[in-house]
mmCIF file of C-alpha atoms and ligand atoms in Angstrom:
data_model
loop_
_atom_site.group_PDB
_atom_site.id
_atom_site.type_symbol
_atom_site.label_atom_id
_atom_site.label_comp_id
_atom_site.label_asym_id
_atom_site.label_seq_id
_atom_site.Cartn_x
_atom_site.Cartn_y
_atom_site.Cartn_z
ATOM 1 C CA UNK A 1 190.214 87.219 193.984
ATOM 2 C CA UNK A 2 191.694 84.698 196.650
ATOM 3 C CA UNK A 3 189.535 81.462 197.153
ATOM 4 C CA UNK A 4 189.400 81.190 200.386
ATOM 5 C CA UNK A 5 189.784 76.913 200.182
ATOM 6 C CA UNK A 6 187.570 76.067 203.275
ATOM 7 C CA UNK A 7 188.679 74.379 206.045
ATOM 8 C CA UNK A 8 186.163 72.684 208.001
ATOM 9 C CA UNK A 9 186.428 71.221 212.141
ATOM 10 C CA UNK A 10 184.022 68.506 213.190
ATOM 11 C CA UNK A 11 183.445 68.524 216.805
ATOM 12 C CA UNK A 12 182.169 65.014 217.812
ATOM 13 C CA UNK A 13 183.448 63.370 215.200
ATOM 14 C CA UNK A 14 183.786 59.862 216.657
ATOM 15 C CA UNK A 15 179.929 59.974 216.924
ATOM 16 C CA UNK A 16 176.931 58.296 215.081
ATOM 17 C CA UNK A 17 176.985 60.845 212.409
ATOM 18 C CA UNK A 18 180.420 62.493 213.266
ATOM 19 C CA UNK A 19 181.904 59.325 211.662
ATOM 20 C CA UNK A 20 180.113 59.136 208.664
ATOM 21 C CA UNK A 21 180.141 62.939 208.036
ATOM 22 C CA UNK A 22 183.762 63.259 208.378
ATOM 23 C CA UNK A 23 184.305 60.560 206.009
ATOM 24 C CA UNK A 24 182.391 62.069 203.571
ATOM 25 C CA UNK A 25 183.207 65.774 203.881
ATOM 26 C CA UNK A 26 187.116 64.184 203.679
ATOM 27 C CA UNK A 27 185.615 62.672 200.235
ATOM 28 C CA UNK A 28 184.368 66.219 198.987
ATOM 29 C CA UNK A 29 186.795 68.566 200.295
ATOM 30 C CA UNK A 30 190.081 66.627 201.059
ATOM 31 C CA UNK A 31 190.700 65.052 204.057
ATOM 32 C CA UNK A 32 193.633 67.789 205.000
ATOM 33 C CA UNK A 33 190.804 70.355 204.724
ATOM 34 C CA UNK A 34 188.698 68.123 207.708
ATOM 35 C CA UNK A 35 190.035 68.244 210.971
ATOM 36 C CA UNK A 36 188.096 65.737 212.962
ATOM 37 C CA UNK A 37 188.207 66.354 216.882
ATOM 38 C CA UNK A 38 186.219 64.187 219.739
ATOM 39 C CA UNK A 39 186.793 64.133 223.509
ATOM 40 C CA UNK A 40 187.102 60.218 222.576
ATOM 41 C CA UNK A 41 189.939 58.871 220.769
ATOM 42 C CA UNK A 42 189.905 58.264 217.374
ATOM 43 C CA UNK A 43 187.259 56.012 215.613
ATOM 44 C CA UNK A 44 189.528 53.040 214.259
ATOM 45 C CA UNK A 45 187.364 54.405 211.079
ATOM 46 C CA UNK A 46 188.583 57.730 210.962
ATOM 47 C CA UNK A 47 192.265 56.660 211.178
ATOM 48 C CA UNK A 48 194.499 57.409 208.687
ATOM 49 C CA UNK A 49 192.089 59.319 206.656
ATOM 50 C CA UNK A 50 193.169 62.691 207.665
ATOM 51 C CA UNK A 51 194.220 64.929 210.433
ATOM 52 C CA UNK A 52 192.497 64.286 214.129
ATOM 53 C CA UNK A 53 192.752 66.365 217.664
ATOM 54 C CA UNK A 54 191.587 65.962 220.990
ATOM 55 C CA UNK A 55 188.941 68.109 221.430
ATOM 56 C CA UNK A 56 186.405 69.524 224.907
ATOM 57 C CA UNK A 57 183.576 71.933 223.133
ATOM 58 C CA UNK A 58 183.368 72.986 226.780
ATOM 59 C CA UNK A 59 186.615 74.404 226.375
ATOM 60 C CA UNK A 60 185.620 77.550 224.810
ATOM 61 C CA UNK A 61 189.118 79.400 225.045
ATOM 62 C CA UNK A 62 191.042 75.913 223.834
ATOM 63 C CA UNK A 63 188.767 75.971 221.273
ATOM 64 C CA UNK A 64 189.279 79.222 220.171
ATOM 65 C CA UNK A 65 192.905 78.570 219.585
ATOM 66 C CA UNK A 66 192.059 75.683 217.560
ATOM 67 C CA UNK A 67 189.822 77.514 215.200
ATOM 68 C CA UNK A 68 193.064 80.105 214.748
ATOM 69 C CA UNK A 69 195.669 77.852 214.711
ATOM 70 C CA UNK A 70 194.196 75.492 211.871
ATOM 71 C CA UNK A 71 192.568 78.243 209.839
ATOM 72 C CA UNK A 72 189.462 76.587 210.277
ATOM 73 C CA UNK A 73 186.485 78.873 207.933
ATOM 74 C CA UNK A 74 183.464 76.130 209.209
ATOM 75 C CA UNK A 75 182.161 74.098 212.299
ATOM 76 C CA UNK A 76 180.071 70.751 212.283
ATOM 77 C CA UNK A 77 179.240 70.561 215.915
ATOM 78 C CA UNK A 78 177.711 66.596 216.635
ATOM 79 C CA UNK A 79 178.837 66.547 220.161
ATOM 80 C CA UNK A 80 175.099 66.157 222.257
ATOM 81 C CA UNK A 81 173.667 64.188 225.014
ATOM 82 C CA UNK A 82 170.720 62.495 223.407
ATOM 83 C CA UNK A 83 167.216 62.043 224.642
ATOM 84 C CA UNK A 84 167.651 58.923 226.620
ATOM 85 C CA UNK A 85 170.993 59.564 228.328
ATOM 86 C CA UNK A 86 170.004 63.155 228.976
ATOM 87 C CA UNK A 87 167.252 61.672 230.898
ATOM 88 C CA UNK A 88 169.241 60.281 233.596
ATOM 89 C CA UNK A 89 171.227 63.458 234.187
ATOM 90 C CA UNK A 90 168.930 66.455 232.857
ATOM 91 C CA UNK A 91 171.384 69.439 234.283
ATOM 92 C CA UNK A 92 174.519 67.632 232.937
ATOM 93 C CA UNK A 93 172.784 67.258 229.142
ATOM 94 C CA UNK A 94 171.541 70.613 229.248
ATOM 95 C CA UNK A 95 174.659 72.250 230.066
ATOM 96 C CA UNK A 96 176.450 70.151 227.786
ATOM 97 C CA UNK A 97 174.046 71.090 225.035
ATOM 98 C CA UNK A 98 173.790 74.329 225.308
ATOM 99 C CA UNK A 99 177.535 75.759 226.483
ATOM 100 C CA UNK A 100 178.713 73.518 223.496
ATOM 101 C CA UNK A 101 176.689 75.332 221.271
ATOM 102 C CA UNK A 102 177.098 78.461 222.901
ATOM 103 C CA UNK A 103 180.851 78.206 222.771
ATOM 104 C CA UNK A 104 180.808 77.819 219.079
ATOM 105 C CA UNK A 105 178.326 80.981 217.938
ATOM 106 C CA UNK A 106 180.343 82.812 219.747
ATOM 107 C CA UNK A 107 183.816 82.197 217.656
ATOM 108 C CA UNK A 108 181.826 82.022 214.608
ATOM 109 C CA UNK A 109 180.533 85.320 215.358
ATOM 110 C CA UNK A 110 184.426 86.629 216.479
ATOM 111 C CA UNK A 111 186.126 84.931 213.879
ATOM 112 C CA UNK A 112 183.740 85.480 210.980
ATOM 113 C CA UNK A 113 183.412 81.964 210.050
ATOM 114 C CA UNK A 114 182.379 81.425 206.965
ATOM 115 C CA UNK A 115 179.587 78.403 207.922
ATOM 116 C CA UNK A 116 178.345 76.565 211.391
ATOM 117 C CA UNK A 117 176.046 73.382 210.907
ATOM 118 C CA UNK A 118 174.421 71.866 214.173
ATOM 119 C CA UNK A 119 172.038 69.300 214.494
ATOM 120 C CA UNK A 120 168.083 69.873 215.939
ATOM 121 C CA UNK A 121 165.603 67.031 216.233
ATOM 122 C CA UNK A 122 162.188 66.046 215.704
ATOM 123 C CA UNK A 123 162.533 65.428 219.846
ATOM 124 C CA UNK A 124 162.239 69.702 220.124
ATOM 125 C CA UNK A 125 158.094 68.794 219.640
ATOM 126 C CA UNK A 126 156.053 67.091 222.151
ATOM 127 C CA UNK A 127 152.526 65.524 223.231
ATOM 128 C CA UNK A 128 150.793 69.063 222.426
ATOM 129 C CA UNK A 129 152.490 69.071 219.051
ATOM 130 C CA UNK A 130 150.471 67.231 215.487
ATOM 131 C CA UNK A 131 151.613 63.994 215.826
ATOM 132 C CA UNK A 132 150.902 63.168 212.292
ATOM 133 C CA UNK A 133 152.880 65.361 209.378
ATOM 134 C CA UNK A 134 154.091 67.485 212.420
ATOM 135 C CA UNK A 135 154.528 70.890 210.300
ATOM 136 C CA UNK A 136 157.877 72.662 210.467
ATOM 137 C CA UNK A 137 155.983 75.631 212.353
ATOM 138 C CA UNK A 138 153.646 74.755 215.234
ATOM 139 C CA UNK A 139 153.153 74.143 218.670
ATOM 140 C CA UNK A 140 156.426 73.269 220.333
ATOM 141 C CA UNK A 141 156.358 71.706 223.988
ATOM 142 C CA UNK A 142 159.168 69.531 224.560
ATOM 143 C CA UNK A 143 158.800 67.003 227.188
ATOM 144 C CA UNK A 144 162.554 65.460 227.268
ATOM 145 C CA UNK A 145 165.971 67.896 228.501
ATOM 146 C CA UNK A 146 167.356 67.032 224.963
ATOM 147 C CA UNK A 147 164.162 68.311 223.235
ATOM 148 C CA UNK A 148 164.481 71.478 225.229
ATOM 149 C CA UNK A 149 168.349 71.835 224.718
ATOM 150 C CA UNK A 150 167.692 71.178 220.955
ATOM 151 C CA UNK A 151 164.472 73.926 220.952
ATOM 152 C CA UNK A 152 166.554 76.383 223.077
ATOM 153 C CA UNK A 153 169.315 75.921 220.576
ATOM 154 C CA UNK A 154 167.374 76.699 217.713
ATOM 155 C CA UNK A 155 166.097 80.085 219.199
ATOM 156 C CA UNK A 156 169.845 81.059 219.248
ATOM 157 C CA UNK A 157 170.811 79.767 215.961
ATOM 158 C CA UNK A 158 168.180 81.834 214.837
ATOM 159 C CA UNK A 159 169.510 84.860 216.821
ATOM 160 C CA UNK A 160 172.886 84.695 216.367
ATOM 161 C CA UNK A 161 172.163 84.554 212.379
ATOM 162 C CA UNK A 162 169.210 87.751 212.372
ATOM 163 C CA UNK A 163 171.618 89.668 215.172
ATOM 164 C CA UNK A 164 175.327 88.953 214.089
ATOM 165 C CA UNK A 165 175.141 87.564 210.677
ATOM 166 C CA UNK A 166 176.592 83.902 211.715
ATOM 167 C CA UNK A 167 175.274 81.639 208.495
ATOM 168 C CA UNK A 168 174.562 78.646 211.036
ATOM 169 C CA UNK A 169 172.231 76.148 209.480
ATOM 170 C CA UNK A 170 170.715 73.007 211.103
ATOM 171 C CA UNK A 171 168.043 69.970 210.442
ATOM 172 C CA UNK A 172 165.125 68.358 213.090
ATOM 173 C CA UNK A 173 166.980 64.792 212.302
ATOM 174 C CA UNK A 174 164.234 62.280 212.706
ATOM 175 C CA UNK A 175 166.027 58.642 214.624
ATOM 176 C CA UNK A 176 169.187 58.074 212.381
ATOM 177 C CA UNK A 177 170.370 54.174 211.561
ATOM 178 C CA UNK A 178 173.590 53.160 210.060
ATOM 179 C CA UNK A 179 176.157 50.047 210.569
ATOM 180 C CA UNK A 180 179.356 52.200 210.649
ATOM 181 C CA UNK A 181 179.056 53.290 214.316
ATOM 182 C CA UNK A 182 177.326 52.467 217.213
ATOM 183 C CA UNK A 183 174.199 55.297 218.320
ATOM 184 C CA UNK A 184 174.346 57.445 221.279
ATOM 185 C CA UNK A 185 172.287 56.495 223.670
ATOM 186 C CA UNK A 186 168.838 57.781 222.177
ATOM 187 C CA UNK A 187 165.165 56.272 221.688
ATOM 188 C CA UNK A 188 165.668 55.405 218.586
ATOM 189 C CA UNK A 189 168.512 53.279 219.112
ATOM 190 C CA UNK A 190 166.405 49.866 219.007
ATOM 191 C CA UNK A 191 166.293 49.915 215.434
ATOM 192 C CA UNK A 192 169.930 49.908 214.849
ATOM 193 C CA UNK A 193 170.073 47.090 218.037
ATOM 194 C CA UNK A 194 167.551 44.922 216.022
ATOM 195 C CA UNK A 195 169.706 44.523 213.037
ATOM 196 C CA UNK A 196 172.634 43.319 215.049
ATOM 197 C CA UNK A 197 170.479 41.337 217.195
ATOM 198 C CA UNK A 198 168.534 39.761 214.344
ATOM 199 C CA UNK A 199 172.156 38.803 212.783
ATOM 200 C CA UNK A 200 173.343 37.590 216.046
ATOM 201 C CA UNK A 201 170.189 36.061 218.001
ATOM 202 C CA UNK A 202 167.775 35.545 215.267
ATOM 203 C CA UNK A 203 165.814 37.232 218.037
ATOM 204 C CA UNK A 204 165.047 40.880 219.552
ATOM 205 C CA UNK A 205 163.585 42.516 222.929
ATOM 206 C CA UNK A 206 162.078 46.003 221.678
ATOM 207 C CA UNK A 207 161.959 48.084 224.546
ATOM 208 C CA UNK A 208 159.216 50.540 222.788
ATOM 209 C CA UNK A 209 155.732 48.717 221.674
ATOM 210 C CA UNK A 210 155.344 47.355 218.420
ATOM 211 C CA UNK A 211 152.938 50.113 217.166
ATOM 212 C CA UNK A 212 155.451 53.255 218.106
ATOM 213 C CA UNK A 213 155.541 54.798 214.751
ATOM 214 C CA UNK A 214 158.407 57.673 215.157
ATOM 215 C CA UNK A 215 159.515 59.491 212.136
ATOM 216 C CA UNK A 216 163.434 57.614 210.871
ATOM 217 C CA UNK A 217 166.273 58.115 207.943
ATOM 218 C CA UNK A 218 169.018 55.559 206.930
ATOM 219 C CA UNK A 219 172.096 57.419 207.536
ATOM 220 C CA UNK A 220 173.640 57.833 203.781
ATOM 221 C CA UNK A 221 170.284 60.223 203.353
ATOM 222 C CA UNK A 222 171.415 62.030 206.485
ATOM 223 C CA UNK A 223 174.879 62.909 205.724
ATOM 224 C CA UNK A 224 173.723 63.759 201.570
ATOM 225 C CA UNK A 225 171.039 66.261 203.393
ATOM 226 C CA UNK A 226 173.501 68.059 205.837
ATOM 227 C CA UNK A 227 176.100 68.368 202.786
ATOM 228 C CA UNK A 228 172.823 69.255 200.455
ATOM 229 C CA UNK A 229 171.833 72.028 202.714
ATOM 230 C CA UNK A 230 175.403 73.398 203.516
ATOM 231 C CA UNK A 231 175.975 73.359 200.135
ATOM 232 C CA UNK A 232 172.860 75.343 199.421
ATOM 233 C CA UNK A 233 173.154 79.245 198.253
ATOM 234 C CA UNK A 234 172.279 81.385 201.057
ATOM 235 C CA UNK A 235 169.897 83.077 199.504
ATOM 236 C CA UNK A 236 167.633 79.651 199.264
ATOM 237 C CA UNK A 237 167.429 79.438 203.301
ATOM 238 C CA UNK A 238 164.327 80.405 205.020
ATOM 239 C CA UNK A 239 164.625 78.589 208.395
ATOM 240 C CA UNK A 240 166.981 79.316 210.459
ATOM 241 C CA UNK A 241 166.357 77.962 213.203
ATOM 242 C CA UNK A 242 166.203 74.464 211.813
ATOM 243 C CA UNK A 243 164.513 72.243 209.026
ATOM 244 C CA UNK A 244 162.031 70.103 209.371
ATOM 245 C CA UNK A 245 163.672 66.551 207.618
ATOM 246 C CA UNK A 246 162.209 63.732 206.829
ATOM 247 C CA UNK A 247 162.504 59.904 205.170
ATOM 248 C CA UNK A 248 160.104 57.281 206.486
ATOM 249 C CA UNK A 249 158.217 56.366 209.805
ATOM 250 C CA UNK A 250 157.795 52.874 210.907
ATOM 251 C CA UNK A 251 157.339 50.652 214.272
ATOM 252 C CA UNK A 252 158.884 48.022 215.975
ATOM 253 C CA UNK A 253 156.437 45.780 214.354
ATOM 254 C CA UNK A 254 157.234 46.926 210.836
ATOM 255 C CA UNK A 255 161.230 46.504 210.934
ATOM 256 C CA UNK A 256 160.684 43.090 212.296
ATOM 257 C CA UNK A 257 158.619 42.284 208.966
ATOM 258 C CA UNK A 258 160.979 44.125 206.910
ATOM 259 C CA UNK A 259 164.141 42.248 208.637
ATOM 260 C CA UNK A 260 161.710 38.521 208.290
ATOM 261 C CA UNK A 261 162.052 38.908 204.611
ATOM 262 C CA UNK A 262 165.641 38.191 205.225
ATOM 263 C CA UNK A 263 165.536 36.499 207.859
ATOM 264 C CA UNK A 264 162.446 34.373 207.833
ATOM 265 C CA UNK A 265 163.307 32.938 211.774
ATOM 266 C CA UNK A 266 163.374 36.287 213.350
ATOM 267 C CA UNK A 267 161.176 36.514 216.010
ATOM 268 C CA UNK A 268 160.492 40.177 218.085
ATOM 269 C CA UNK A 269 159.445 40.426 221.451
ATOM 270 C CA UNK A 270 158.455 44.019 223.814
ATOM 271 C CA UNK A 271 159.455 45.409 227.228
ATOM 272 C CA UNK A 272 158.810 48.577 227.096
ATOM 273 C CA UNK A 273 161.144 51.024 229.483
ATOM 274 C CA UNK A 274 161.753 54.398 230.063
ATOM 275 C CA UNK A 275 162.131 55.641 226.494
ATOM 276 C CA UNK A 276 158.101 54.501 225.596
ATOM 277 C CA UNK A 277 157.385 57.598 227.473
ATOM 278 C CA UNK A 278 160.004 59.619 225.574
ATOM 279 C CA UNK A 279 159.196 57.883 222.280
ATOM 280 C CA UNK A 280 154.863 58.917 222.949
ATOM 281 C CA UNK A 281 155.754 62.404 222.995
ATOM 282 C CA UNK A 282 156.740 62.771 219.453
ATOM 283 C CA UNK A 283 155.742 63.165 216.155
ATOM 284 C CA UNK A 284 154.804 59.855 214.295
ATOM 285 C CA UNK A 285 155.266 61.488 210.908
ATOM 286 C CA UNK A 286 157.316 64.528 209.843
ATOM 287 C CA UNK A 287 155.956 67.724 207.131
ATOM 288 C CA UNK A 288 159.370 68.513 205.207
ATOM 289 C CA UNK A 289 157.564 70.515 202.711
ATOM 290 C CA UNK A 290 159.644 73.612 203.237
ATOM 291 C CA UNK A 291 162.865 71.544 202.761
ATOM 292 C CA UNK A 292 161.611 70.266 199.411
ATOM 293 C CA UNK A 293 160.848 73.910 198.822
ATOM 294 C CA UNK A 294 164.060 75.568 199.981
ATOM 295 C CA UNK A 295 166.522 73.133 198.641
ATOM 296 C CA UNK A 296 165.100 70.643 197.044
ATOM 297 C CA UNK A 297 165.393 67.877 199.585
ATOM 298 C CA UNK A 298 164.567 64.467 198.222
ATOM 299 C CA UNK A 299 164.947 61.174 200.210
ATOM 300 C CA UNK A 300 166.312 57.592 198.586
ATOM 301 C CA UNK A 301 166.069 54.832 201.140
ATOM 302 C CA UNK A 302 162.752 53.205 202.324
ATOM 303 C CA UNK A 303 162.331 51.000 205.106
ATOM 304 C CA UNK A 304 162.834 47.601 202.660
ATOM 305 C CA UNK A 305 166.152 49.409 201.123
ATOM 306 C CA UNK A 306 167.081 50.332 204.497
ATOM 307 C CA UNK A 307 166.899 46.744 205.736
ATOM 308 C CA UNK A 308 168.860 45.225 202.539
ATOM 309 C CA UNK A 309 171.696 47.223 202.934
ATOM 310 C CA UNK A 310 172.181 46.849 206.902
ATOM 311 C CA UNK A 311 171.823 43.262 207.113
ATOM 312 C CA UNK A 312 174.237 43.468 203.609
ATOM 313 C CA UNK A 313 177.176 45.447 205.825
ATOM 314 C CA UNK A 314 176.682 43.379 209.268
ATOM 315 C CA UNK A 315 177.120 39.859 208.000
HETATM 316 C C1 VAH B 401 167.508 60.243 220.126
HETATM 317 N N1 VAH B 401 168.586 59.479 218.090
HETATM 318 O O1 VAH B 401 166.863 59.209 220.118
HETATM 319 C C2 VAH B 401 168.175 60.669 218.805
HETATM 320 C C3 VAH B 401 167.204 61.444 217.933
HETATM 321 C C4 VAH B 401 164.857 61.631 217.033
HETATM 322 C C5 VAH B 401 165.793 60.867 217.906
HETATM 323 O O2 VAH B 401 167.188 62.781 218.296
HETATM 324 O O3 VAH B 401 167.621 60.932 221.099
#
């Protein structure tokens, strides 16, 4: 029998994650079998490491060629307007979110692709939602364009997987940090800005109060969870719309003390903005029970590991 080798597109690949995932799916399956593609030009740390394309998701029939011409057998789509961004322009982020997504069920469903991965978010629940241990099924409310363009998107994952067989699989990513590449304009971005800032400035503005727990994952746990689950037999997935994932949860208040054990002269102050609003509408703590179940999901990095290694890779 023929191994099919796969050969995997990232869409968005310039991105928060889209950088780091590349880099590591280059790692596992050879960085000619990664084609990384962005609307952007290339991250200076994607170059050289394999091949790139420009890349509009919105594009469905250039896509479509792509996929063909490239022999591509699996999609990581990254490309979103986050929660804070999509704020400011609700019918550009939804459109963006959904045609994207859209676009790519479709030519996974004509092309028979072998896998699609696409990212949720714990921003799908809202106020009505449990705020503590939110459970992977409950009340679901979204109060933010992204949350609804990330709920919406789950419905159809789940569709196109019960109605055309499309093995799409996706995670509720709780606020990601990393040093590698700058976030996207979401409400969790402060706690990638206070690391930087606390380098910098010895000092940080926290534009969400200090006691805004929100559920949050160093990166490296990220990218080992969406290779964990796309690596997982098919057999072992029950959701598919998308898994509850979880690390840690922590405020404002608690990264400063974690970042003062480094830094003993870091000082935090609060003006809260927009995003509070955003940021009191979800969970505090996420129940990833049924990804410990499924696939035997297991975080690494606390909030004090988390802080080590950051303020290690920004000096
Ligand atoms: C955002 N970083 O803030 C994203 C994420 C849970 C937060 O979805 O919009």
């Amino acid at each position: 029998m023929q191994i099919i080798k796969d050969r995997i597109l990232v869409i968005g690949a310039c991105g928060q994650i889209g950088v780091e995932l590349t880099t590591e799916l280059r790692r596992i399956y050879g960085s000619e079998n990664v084609l990384a593609s962005d609307l952007r030009e290339e991250h200076p740390l994607l170059k050289g490491t394999g091949p790139y394309v420009n890349c509009d998701v919105m594009n469905k029939e250039m896509l479509h060629v792509l996929v063909i011409r490239h022999n591509i057998t699996q999609i990581y789509l990254l490309a979103a307007i986050l929660s804070a961004t999509g704020e400011k322009n609700p019918a550009l982020a939804w459109h963006i979110n959904m045609q994207s997504l859209l676009n790519v069920l479709e030519i996974a469903r004509e092309e028979k692709l072998h896998k699609i991965y696409w990212p949720s978010s714990i921003a799908v629940f809202g106020p009505t939602s449990p705020r503590t241990n939110t459970p992977q099924h409950t009340i679901i409310e979204p109060t933010t364009i992204y949350g609804i363009s990330k709920y919406a998107g789950e419905r159809w994952c789940e569709y196109f997987h019960a109605h055309f067989g499309v093995d799409v699989r996706s995670l509720r990513y709780p606020g990601l940090i990393s040093y590698k590449s700058a976030p996207g304009g979401g409400t969790t971005d402060y706690a990638v800005e206070i690391y930087h800032e606390a380098l910098r400035d010895k000092e940080y503005t926290s534009f969400l109060s200090e006691d805004t727990y929100l559920p949050m994952m160093y990166m490296p746990d990220a990218i080992r969870a969406t290779i964990e689950l796309m690596e997982a037999p098919a057999e072992k997935i029950s959701i598919r719309s998308s898994y509850n994932l979880s690390a840690m949860s922590f405020s404002p208040k608690e990264i400063s003390a974690s970042i003062q054990k480094h830094i003993p002269e870091f000082t935090i102050a609060y003006k809260e903005d927009f995003r509070q609003q955003i940021a009191n509408g979800w969970p505090q703590s996420i129940d990833d029970s049924q990804a410990q179940k499924d696939w035997n999901w297991k975080p690494q990095y606390d909030l004090d590991a988390m802080t080590e290694d950051m303020l290690k890779n920004l000096a």
